[in-house]
Structure formats: structure tokens, C-alpha cells
Tab-separated table of C-alpha atoms in Angstrom:
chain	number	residue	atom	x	y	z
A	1464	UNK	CA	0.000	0.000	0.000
A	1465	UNK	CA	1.480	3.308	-0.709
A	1466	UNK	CA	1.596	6.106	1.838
A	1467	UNK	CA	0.978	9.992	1.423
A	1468	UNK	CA	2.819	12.616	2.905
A	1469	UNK	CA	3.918	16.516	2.994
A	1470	UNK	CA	6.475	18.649	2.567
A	1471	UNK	CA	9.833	19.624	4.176
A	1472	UNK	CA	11.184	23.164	4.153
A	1473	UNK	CA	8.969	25.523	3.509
A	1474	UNK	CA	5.151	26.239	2.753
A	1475	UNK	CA	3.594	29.342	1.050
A	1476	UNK	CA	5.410	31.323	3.971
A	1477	UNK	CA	3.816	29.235	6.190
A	1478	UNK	CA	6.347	27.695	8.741
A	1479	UNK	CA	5.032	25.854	11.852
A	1480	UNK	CA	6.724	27.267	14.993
A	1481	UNK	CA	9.175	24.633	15.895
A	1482	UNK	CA	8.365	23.281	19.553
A	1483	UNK	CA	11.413	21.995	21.358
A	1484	UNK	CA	11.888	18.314	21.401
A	1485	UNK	CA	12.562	18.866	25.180
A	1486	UNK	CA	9.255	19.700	26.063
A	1487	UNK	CA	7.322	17.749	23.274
A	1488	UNK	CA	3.406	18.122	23.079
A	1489	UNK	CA	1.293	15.108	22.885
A	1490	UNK	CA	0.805	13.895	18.906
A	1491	UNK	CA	-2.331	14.277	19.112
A	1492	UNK	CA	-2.155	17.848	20.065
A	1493	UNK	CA	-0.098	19.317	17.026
A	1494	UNK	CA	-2.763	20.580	14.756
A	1495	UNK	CA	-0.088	19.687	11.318
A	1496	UNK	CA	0.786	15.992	12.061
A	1497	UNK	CA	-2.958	15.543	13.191
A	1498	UNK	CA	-3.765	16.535	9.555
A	1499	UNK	CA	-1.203	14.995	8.378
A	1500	UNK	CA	-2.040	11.962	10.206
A	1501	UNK	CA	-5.644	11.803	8.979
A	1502	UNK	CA	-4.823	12.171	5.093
A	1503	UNK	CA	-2.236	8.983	5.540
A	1504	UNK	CA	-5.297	7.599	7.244
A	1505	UNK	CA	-7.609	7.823	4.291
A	1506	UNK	CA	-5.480	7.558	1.620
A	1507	UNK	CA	-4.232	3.888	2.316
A	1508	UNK	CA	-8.386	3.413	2.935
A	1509	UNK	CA	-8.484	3.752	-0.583
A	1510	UNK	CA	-5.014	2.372	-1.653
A	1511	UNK	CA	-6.342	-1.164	-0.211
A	1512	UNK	CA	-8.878	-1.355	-2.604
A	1513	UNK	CA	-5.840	-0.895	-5.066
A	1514	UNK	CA	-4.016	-3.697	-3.543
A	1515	UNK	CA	-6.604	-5.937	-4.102
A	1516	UNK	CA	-8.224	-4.941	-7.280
A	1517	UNK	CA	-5.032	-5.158	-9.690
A	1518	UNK	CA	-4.079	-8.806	-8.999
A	1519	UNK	CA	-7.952	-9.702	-9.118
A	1520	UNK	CA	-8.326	-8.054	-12.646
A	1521	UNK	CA	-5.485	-9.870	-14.050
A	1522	UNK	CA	-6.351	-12.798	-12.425
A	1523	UNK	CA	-9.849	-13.184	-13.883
A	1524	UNK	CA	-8.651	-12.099	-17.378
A	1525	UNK	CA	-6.046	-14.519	-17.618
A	1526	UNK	CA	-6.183	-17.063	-14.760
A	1527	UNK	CA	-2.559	-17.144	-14.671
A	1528	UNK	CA	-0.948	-16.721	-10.898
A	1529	UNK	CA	2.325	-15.807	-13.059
A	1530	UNK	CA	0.935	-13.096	-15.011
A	1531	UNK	CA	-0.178	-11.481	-11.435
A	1532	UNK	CA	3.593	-11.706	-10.420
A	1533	UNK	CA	4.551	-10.399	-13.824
A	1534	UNK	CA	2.572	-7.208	-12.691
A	1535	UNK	CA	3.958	-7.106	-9.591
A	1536	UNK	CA	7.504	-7.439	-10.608
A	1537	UNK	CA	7.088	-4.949	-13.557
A	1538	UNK	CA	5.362	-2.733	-10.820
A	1539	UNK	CA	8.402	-3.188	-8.453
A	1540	UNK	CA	11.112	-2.851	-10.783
A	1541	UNK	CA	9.699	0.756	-12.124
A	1542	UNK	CA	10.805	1.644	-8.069
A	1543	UNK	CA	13.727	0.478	-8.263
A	1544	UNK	CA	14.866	2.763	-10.934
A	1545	UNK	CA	12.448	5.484	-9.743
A	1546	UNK	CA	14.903	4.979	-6.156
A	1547	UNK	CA	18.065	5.719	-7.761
A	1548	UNK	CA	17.008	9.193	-8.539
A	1549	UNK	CA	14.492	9.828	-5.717
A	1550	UNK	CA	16.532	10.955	-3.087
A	1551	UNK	CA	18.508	13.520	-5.560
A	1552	UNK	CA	15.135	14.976	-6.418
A	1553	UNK	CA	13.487	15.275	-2.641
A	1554	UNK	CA	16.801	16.879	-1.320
A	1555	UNK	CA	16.688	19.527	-4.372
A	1556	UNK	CA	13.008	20.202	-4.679
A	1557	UNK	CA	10.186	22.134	-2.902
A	1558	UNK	CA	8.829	18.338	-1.171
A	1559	UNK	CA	5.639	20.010	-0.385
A	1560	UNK	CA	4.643	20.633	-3.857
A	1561	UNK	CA	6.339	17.352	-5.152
A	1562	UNK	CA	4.172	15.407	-2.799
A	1563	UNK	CA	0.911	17.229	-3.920
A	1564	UNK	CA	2.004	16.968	-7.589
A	1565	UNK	CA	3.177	12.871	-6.980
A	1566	UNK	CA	-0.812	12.670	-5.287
A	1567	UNK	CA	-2.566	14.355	-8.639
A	1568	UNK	CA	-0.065	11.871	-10.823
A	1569	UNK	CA	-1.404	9.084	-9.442
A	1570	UNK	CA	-5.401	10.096	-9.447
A	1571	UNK	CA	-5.394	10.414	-12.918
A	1572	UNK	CA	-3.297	7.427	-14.058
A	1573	UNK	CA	-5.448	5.270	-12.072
A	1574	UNK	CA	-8.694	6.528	-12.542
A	1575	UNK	CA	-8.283	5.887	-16.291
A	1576	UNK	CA	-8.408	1.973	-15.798
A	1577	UNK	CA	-11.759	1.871	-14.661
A	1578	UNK	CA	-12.877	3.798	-17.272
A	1579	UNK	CA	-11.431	1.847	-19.843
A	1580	UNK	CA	-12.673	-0.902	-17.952
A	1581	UNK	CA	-16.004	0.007	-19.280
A	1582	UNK	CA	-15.264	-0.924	-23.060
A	1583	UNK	CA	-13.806	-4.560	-21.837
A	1584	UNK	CA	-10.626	-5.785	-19.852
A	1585	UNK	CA	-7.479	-4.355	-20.938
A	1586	UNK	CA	-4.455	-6.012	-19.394
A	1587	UNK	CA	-1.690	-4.747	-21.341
A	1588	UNK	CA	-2.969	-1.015	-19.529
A	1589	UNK	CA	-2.189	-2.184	-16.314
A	1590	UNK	CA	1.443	-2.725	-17.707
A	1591	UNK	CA	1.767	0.648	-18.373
A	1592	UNK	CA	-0.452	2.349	-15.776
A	1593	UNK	CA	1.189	0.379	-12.865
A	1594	UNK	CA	4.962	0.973	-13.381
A	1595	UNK	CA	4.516	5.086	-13.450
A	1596	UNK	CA	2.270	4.770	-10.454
A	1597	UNK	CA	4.743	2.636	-9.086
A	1598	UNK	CA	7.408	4.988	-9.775
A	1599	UNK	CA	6.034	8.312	-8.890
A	1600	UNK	CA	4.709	6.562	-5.267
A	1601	UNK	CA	8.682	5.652	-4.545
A	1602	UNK	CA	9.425	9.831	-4.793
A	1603	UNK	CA	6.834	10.155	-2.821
A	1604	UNK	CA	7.544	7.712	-0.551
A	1605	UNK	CA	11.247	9.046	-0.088
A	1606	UNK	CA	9.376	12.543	0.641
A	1607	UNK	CA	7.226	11.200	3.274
A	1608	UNK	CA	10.258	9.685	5.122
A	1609	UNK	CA	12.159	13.156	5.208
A	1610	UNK	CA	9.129	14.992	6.262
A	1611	UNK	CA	8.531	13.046	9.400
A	1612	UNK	CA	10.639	15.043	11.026
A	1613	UNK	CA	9.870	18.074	10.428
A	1614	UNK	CA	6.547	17.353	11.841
A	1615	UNK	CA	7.685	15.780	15.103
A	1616	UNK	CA	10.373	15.867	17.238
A	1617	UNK	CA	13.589	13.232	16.770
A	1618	UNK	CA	12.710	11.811	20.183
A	1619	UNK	CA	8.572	11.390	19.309
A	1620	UNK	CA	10.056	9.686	15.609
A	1621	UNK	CA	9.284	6.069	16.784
A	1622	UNK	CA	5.650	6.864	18.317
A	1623	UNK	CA	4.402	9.233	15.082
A	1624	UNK	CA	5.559	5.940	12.205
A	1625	UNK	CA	3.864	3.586	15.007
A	1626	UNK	CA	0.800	5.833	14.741
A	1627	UNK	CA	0.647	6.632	11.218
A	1628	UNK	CA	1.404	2.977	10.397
A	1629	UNK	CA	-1.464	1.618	12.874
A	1630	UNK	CA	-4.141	4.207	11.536
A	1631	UNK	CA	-2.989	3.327	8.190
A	1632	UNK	CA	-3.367	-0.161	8.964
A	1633	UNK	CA	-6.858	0.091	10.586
A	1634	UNK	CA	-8.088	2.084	7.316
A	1635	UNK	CA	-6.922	-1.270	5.910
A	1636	UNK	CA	-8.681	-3.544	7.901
A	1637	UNK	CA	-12.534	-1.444	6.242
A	1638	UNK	CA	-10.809	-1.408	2.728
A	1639	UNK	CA	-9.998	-5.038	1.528
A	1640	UNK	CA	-13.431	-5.898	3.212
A	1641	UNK	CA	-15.204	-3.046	1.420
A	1642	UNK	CA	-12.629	-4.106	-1.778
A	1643	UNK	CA	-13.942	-7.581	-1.913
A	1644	UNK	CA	-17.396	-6.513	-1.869
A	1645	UNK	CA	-17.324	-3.746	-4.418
A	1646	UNK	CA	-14.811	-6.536	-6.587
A	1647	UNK	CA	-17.516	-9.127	-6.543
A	1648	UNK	CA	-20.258	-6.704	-6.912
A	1649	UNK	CA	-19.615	-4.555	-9.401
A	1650	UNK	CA	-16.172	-5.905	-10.356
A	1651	UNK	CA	-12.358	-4.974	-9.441
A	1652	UNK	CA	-12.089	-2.003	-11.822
A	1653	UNK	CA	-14.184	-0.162	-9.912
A	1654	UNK	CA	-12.089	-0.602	-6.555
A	1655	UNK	CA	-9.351	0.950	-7.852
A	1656	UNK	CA	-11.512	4.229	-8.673
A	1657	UNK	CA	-11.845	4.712	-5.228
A	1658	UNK	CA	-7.878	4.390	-5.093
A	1659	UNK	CA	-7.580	6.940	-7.493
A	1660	UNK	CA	-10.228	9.450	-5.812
A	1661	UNK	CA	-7.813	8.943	-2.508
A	1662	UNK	CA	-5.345	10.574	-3.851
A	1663	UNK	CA	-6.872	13.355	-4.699
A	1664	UNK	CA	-8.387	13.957	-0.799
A	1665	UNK	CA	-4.349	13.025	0.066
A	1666	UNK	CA	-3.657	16.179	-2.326
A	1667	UNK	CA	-6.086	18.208	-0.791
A	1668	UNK	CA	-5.033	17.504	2.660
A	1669	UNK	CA	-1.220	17.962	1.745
A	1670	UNK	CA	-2.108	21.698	0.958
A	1671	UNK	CA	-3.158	22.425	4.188
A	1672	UNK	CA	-0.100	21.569	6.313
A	1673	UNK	CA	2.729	23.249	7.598
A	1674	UNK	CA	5.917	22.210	8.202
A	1675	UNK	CA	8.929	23.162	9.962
A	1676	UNK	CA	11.492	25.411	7.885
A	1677	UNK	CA	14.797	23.085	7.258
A	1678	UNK	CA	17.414	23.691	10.097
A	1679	UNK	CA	19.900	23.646	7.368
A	1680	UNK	CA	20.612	25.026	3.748
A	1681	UNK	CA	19.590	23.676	0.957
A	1682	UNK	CA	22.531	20.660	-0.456
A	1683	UNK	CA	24.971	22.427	-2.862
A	1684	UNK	CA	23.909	20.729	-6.586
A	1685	UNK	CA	27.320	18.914	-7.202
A	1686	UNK	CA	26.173	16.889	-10.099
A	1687	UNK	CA	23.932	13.755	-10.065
A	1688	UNK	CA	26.247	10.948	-9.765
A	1689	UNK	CA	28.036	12.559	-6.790
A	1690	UNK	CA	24.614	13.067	-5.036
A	1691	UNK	CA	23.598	9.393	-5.602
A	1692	UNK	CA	27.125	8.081	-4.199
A	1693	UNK	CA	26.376	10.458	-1.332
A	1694	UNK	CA	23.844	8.421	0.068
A	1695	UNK	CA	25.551	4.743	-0.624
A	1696	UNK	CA	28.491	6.433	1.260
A	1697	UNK	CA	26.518	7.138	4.228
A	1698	UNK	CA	25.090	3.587	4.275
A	1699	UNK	CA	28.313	1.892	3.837
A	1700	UNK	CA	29.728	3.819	6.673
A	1701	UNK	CA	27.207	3.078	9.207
A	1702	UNK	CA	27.736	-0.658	10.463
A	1703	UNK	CA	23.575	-0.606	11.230
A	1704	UNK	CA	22.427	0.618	8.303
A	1705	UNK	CA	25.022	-1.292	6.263
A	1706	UNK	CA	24.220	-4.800	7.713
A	1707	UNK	CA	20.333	-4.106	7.459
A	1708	UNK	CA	20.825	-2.945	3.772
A	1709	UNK	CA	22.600	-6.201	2.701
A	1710	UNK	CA	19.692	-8.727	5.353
A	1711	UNK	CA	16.553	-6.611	3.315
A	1712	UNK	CA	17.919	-7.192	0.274
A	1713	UNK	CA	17.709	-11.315	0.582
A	1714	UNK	CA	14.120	-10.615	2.475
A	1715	UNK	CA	12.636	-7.823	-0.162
A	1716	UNK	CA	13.210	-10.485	-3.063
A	1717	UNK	CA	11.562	-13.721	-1.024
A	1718	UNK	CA	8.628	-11.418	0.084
A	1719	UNK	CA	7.652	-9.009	-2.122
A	1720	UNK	CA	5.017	-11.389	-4.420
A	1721	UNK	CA	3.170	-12.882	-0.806
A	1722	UNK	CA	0.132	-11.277	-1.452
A	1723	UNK	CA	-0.024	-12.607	-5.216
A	1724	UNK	CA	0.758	-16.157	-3.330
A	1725	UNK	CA	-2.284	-15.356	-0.692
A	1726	UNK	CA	-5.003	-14.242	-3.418
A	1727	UNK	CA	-4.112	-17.389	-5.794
A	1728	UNK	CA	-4.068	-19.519	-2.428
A	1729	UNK	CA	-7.493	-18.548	-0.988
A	1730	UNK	CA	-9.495	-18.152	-4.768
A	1731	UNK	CA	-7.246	-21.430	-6.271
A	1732	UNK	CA	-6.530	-23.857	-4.066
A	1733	UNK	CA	-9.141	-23.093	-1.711
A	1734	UNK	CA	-12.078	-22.057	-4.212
A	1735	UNK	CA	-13.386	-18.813	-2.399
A	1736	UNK	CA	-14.452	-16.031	-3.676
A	1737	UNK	CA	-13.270	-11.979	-4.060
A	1738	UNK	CA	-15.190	-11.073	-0.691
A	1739	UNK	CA	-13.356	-14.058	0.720
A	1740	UNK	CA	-9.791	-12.147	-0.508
A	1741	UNK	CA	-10.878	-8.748	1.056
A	1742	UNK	CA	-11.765	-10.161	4.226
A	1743	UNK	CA	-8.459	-11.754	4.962
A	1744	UNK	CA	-6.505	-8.743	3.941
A	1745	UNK	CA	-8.424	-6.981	6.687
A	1746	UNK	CA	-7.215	-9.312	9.166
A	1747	UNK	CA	-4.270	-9.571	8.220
A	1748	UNK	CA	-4.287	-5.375	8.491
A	1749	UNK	CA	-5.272	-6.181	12.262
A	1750	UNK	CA	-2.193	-7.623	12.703
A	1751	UNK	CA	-0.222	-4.788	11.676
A	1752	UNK	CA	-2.247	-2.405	13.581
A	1753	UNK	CA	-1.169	-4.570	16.643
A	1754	UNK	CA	2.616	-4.573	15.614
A	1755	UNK	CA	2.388	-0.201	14.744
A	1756	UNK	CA	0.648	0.060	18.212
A	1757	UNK	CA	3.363	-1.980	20.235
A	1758	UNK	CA	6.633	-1.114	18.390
A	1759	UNK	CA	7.500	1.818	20.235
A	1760	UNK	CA	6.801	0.272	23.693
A	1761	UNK	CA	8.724	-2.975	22.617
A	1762	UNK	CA	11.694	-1.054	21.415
A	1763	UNK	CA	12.189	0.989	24.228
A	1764	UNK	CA	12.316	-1.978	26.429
A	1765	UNK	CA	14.015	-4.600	24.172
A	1766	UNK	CA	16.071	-2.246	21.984
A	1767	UNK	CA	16.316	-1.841	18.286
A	1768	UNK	CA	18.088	-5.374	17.732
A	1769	UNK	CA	16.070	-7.840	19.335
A	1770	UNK	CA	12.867	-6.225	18.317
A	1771	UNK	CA	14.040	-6.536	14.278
A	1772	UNK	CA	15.383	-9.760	14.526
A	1773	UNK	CA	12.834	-11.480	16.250
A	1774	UNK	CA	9.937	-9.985	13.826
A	1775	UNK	CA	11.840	-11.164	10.792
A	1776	UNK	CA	12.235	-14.336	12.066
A	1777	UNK	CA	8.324	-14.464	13.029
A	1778	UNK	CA	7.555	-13.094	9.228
A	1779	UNK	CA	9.397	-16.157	8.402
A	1780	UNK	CA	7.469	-18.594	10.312
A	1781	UNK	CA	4.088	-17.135	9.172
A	1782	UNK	CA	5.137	-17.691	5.515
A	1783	UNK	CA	6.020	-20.813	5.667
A	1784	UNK	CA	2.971	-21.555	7.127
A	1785	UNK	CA	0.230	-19.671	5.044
A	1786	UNK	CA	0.739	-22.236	1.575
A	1787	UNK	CA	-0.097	-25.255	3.987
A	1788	UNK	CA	-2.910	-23.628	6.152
A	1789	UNK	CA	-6.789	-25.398	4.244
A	1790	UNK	CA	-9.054	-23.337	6.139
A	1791	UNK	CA	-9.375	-19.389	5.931
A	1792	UNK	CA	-9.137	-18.396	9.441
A	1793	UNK	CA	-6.052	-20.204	9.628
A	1794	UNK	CA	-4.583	-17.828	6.569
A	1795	UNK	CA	-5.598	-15.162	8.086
A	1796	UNK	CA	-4.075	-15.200	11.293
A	1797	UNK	CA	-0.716	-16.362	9.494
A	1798	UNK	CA	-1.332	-13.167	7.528
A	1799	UNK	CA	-1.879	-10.769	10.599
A	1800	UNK	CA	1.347	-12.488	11.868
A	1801	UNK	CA	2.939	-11.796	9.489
A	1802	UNK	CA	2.150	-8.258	8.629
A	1803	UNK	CA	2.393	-7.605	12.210
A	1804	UNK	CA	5.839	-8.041	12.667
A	1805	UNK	CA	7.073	-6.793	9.031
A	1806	UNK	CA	5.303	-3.211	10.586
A	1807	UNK	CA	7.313	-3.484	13.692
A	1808	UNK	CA	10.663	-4.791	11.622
A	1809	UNK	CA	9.905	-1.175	9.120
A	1810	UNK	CA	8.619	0.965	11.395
A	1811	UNK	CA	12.170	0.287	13.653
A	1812	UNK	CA	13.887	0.481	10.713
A	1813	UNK	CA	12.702	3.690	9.054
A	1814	UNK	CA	12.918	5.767	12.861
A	1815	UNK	CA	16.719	4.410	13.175
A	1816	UNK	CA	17.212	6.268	9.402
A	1817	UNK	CA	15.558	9.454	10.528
A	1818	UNK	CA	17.144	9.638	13.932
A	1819	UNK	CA	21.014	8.684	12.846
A	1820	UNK	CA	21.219	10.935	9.005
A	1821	UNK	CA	21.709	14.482	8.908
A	1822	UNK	CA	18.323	16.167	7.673
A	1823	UNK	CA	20.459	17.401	4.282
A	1824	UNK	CA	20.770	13.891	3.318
A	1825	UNK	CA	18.064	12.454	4.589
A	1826	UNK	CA	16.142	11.688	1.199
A	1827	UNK	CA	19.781	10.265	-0.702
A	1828	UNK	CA	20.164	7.885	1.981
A	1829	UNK	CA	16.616	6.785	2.075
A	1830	UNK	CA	16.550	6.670	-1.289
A	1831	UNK	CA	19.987	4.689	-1.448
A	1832	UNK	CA	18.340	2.387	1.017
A	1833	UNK	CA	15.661	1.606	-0.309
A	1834	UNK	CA	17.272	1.158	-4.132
A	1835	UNK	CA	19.663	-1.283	-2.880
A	1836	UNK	CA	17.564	-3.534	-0.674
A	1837	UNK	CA	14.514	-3.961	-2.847
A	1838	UNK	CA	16.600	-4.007	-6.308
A	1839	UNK	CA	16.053	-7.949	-6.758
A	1840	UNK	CA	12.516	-7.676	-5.237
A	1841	UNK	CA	10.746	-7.640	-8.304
A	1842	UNK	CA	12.991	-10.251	-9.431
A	1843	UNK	CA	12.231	-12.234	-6.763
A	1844	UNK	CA	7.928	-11.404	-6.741
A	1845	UNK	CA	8.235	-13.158	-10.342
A	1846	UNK	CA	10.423	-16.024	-9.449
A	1847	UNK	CA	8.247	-16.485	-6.694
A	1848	UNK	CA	4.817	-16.789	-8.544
A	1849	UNK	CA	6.289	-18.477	-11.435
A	1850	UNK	CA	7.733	-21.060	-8.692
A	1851	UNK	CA	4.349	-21.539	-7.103
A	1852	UNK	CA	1.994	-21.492	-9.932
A	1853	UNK	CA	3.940	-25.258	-10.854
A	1854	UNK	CA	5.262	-26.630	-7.821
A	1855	UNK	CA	2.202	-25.453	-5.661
A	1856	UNK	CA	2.188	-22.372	-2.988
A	1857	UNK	CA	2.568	-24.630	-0.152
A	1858	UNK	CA	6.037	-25.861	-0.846
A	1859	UNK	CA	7.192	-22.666	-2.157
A	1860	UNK	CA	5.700	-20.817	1.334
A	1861	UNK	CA	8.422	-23.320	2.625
A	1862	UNK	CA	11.052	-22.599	1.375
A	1863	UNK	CA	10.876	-18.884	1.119
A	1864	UNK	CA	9.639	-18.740	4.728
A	1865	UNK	CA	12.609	-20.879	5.716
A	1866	UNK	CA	14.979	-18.530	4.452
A	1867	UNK	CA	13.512	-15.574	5.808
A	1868	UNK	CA	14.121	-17.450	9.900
A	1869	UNK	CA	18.038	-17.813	8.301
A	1870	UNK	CA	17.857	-13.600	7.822
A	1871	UNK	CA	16.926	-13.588	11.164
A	1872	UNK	CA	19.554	-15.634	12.899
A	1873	UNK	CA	22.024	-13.953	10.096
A	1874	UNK	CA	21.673	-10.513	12.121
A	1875	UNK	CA	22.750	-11.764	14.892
A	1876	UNK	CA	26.419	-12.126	13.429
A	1877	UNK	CA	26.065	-8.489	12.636
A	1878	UNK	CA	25.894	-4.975	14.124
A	1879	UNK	CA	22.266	-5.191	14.136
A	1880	UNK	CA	22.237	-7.655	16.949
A	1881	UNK	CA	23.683	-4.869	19.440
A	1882	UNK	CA	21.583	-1.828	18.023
A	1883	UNK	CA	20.019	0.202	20.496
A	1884	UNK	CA	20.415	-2.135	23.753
A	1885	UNK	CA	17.623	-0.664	26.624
């Protein structure tokens, strides 16, 4: 699901008056993250219909489990070169604007499918709707990373992701349910109109937030491939960020095609129907409202480390488990286990960015991080579905489960396993 977000720097003249992060009002209390907050909130309400409704349309035009990974990997590799550059462009740019702008992008490429839709199924548009979307939502999402902060303070980091990722997630526990319904009522096309009208509240909403000026100038333009070996320097010179890097890039290409595996898993092998789909999303969404809600508790007490290496090793478990599982609730609570602890796994891992690189470089490094870790995702979504659609999802669940648990203990032998000791 994509997320929404604002601006750093300045806004029409408007600058929030920075509160010290010594005396640190309640979240819910600052008027611009509240705002902010809520148009996260409703835009990933409407995203989950998205996340649904494009594996379901190519699913019942071509039956094929490996043309929905095709999608998904052509999707995911469009962010992977979109990441390269993303960083460069948030650290240059107005990110206000570019977030409003990457919002309007996105409304109107996706609000043509379902009016195409109307004159018969068109796969080959999803081909080329899907990888722009995909690309303009990883600027975006390298914007709404570096904006974080200048919403809240570095100390309240941890909370404000937990909250935004839990409201976020409960908005995803109504969509797939309402998803399903609207799928197998009036068909998927449909859903993902109401995607494409959520971007334009997220747009709306972006407009009317503030956010604190940067503390710092402006990064001197030294020429693109200079900025883009900025942030890979940062990375390889921080043993945390450098170790988690090289562990996300084995579990970004073993994960990224799960929910193709789920869908073809509960509507193949199990013979339910779309409503069936939506409803196990949203409880699977329940799960990662749990993990948002906890992660900032658990981490203060258990420290950084143990807190990411224990819910990778969990995500593993659940994987492996989900292909196997022949009833629904059963893949649903191996879902909610699973996107539980991936939330608390990214939501650690995105605070520890914010909190350790210097706000000028916050978007190269994010965008750095994010290029090299999920650069054989898409690779690995199509191997994945191409794997399962012959050999059978449980066995491939398996294996790719299995591998994630090896991540896990992996981290131990590296500077994650000491990271932020209570």
C-alpha cells in the first residue's frame, strides 16, 4: 500500500513554529501531524482497494498466478529505478509541492483503468499504468520519510511511524473488506476508482499543512552521480544501516510477491471467492495495527536489535505456514502475523534512518536504502509466482519462509544484533 505525505522546508510562507523536542506536546495535540495523520489515514483506505483490485483483474482475465507476479515485478522494478534518482530529487526540490504533484499523478493514471474498464478488460494497460504509479509513489515515498521530522520531534520519531502505520493499517482492515465486496459486486475495476479518488483527498489535505522550515541550507547541486554516491556512502559507513541494507535485500526479493501467493491460495486452491480475498486482507491489516501500536513500547524496552530480529524471524514462520494452512481463518491469522511483525521490523527500521542521518541527506540515503535492498525484489515477486503457480504455494511458502528465519539468525552475526540495547 502506498503512503501519502507533505512537505519539508517551507510552505507558502507558512512555517510551523518549531516546539522543542525537550518539552514535546502530545501527537495528538499538534494541529499539522494531526492533519497529516488523517490524510495517511484515508489515503491507504483507498489504496487497499488498489491492492486488491489489480491482482484480481489480471487474475480473472487470464487465470494465470504468473501473469499477477509479472505485474507485480514490472510494478516493483519501475521503483527500483524510480529509487536511484528519488533521493537527488526530494533533497533539491520544494517536497511540499512534489508530494501534492506525486498525489494528482497518481489520481489520474489510475482513474483511467476503470474507465477503460467500461469498453472490456485491458491487461496490457495495467502494464503501463502500474509501473509510473509505481514509480512516482517511490518519490513520494522518499518525501514522506524526510518529512517526518519536520513534523515531530527526533525523540517522538518512533511513536508518530507507530501511529501513522497503525491508523494506516486500521483504514486497511474497512478497505480489503469493502474491496472484496465492491470486486464481486460490481467488479475490481471499480475498486481501484476509489484508489484513485484517494489521492486526490491526500492532495487536498497535503495543501493544508505546515511544516517546519529546514534547520539547514539547501545541499549544494554537485552533479547527479556525486549526489547518488552520497547516500551509498553514508550507508556503507554506518555498520547498522550497512548490515540491514545487505539482510533486506535477501528478504525484499523472497517477500515481495506474498500477497499474489495469498489471493491465488485462498481463490485457487481453496475455491473462495473476491469477498473471501478482502476479508483476509483486513485481518491480516489487524495484525499490523497490533505490531504499529506496540513497536515503540517494545523497542524501548528490548532495543532496536532484538525487536528486528525477532519480527523477521516471526515473518518467516508465518510464511512458511500460510501455503499449507486449508481453512481461511487459519490464513488469516498467518497473515496478521505476518504483517504484524514486518510493521514493527519497518517501522524500527525507518525511525533508526531518521534519527542517525543528517536532515540534508536524509532523502539520498533513504533513497539509497531503499534502491539497494529492494533491487532484486521484483525479481524475486516473479520467481516467486512463477515457482508456485507449478510446484504449488505450499512448498514454495516453505522454502521462502525458511529462508527468511536464516535472515533472522544472520543478524545476529552483525551490528544489528547490538543496536540500540535498553
Amino acid at each position: 500500500m502506498a503512503c501519502k505525505a507533505r512537505r519539508d522546508g517551507e510552505s507558502d510562507g507558512r512555517t510551523a513554529s518549531p516546539k522543542s523536542d525537550d518539552e514535546p506536546r502530545p501527537l495528538w495535540r499538534q494541529r499539522d501531524f494531526a492533519v497529516f495523520w488523517a490524510a495517511q489515514t484515508l489515503s491507504v483506505l483507498g489504496d487497499s482497494f488498489a491492492l486488491i483490485a489489480l491482482p484480481l483483474l489480471v487474475l480473472e482475465a487470464t487465470g494465470s498466478l504468473a501473469r499477477m507476479g509479472l505485474l507485480t515485478a514490472v510494478g516493483g522494478a519501475a521503483s527500483v529505478v524510480a529509487a536511484v534518482f528519488a533521493g537527488v530529487v526530494v533533497d533539491r526540490v520544494d517536497r511540499r509541492r512534489l508530494l501534492i504533484g506525486c498525489d494528482l499523478v497518481r489520481m489520474v493514471l489510475y482513474g483511467v483503468i476503470p474507465l477503460v474498464w467500461l469498453f472490456g478488460p485491458r491487461v496490457w494497460l495495467l502494464y503501463a499504468v502500474l509501473p509510473v504509479c509505481e514509480a512516482v509513489g517511490m518519490l513520494f515515498a522518499v518525501g514522506y520519510v524526510t518529512v517526518v521530522r519536520s513534523l515531530v520531534g527526533t525523540g517522538q520519531l518512533t511513536e508518530a511511524n507507530g501511529r501513522l502505520n497503525a491508523t494506516a493499517a486500521a483504514a486497511g482492515v474497512l478497505g480489503p473488506v469493502c474491496a472484496g465486496v465492491v470486486a464481486a459486486w460490481t467488479g475490481p475495476a471499480t475498486a481501484v476508482g476509489v484508489d484513485a479518488a484517494s489521492f486526490g483527498v491526500s492532495a487536498l489535505c497535503t495543501y493544508f499543512v505546515r511544516f517546519r522550515s529546514r534547520l539547514a541550507e539547501a545541499p549544494e547541486r554537485t552533479g547527479l552521480w556525486r549526489d547518488l554516491r552520497t547516500g551509498v556512502a553514508f550507508l556503507r559507513g554506518h555498520p547498522v544501516l550497512r548490515s540491514l541494507t545487505l539482510l533486506l535485500f535477501v528478504f525484499s526479493f523472497l517477500t515481495l510477491g506474498l500477497n499474489d501467493l495469498v489471493i491465488y491460495h485462498l481463490k485457487h486452491d481453496l475455491g473462495h471467492d473476491d469477498g473471501t480475498v478482502g476479508t483476509v486482507m483486513a485481518v491480516g491489516a489487524l495484525g499490523t495495527i497490533t505490531g504499529a501500536l506496540l513497536v515503540a513500547r517494545v523497542r524501548r524496552r528490548l532495543g532496536f536489535g532484538a525487536v528486528w530480529t525477532g519480527s523477521v524471524a516471526l515473518c518467516g514462520l508465518a510464511f512458511a505456514g500460510i501455503g499449507w494452512a486449508r481453512d481461511v481463518p487459519a490464513v488469516a491469522a498467518l497473515c496478521a502475523v505476518f504483517l504484524a511483525c514486518g510493521g514493527m521490523a519497518g517501522t524500527c527500521s525507518m525511525s533508526l534512518r531518521q534519527e542517525v542521518t543528517p536532515e540534508p541527506l536524509l532523502g539520498r540515503v533513504t533513497s539509497a536504502f531503499w534502491t539497494l535492498h529492494y533491487s532484486a525484489a521484483p525479481i524475486g515477486a516473479a520467481v516467486l509466482t512463477w515457482a508456485a503457480d507449478r510446484q504449488g504455494t505450499a512448498p514454495v511458502g516453505l522454502v521462502a519462509g525458511g529462508c527468511c528465519v536464516v535472515i533472522a539468525v544472520a543478524a545476529l552475526f552483525t551490528p544489528v544484533r547490538r543496536a540500540g540495547r535498553p
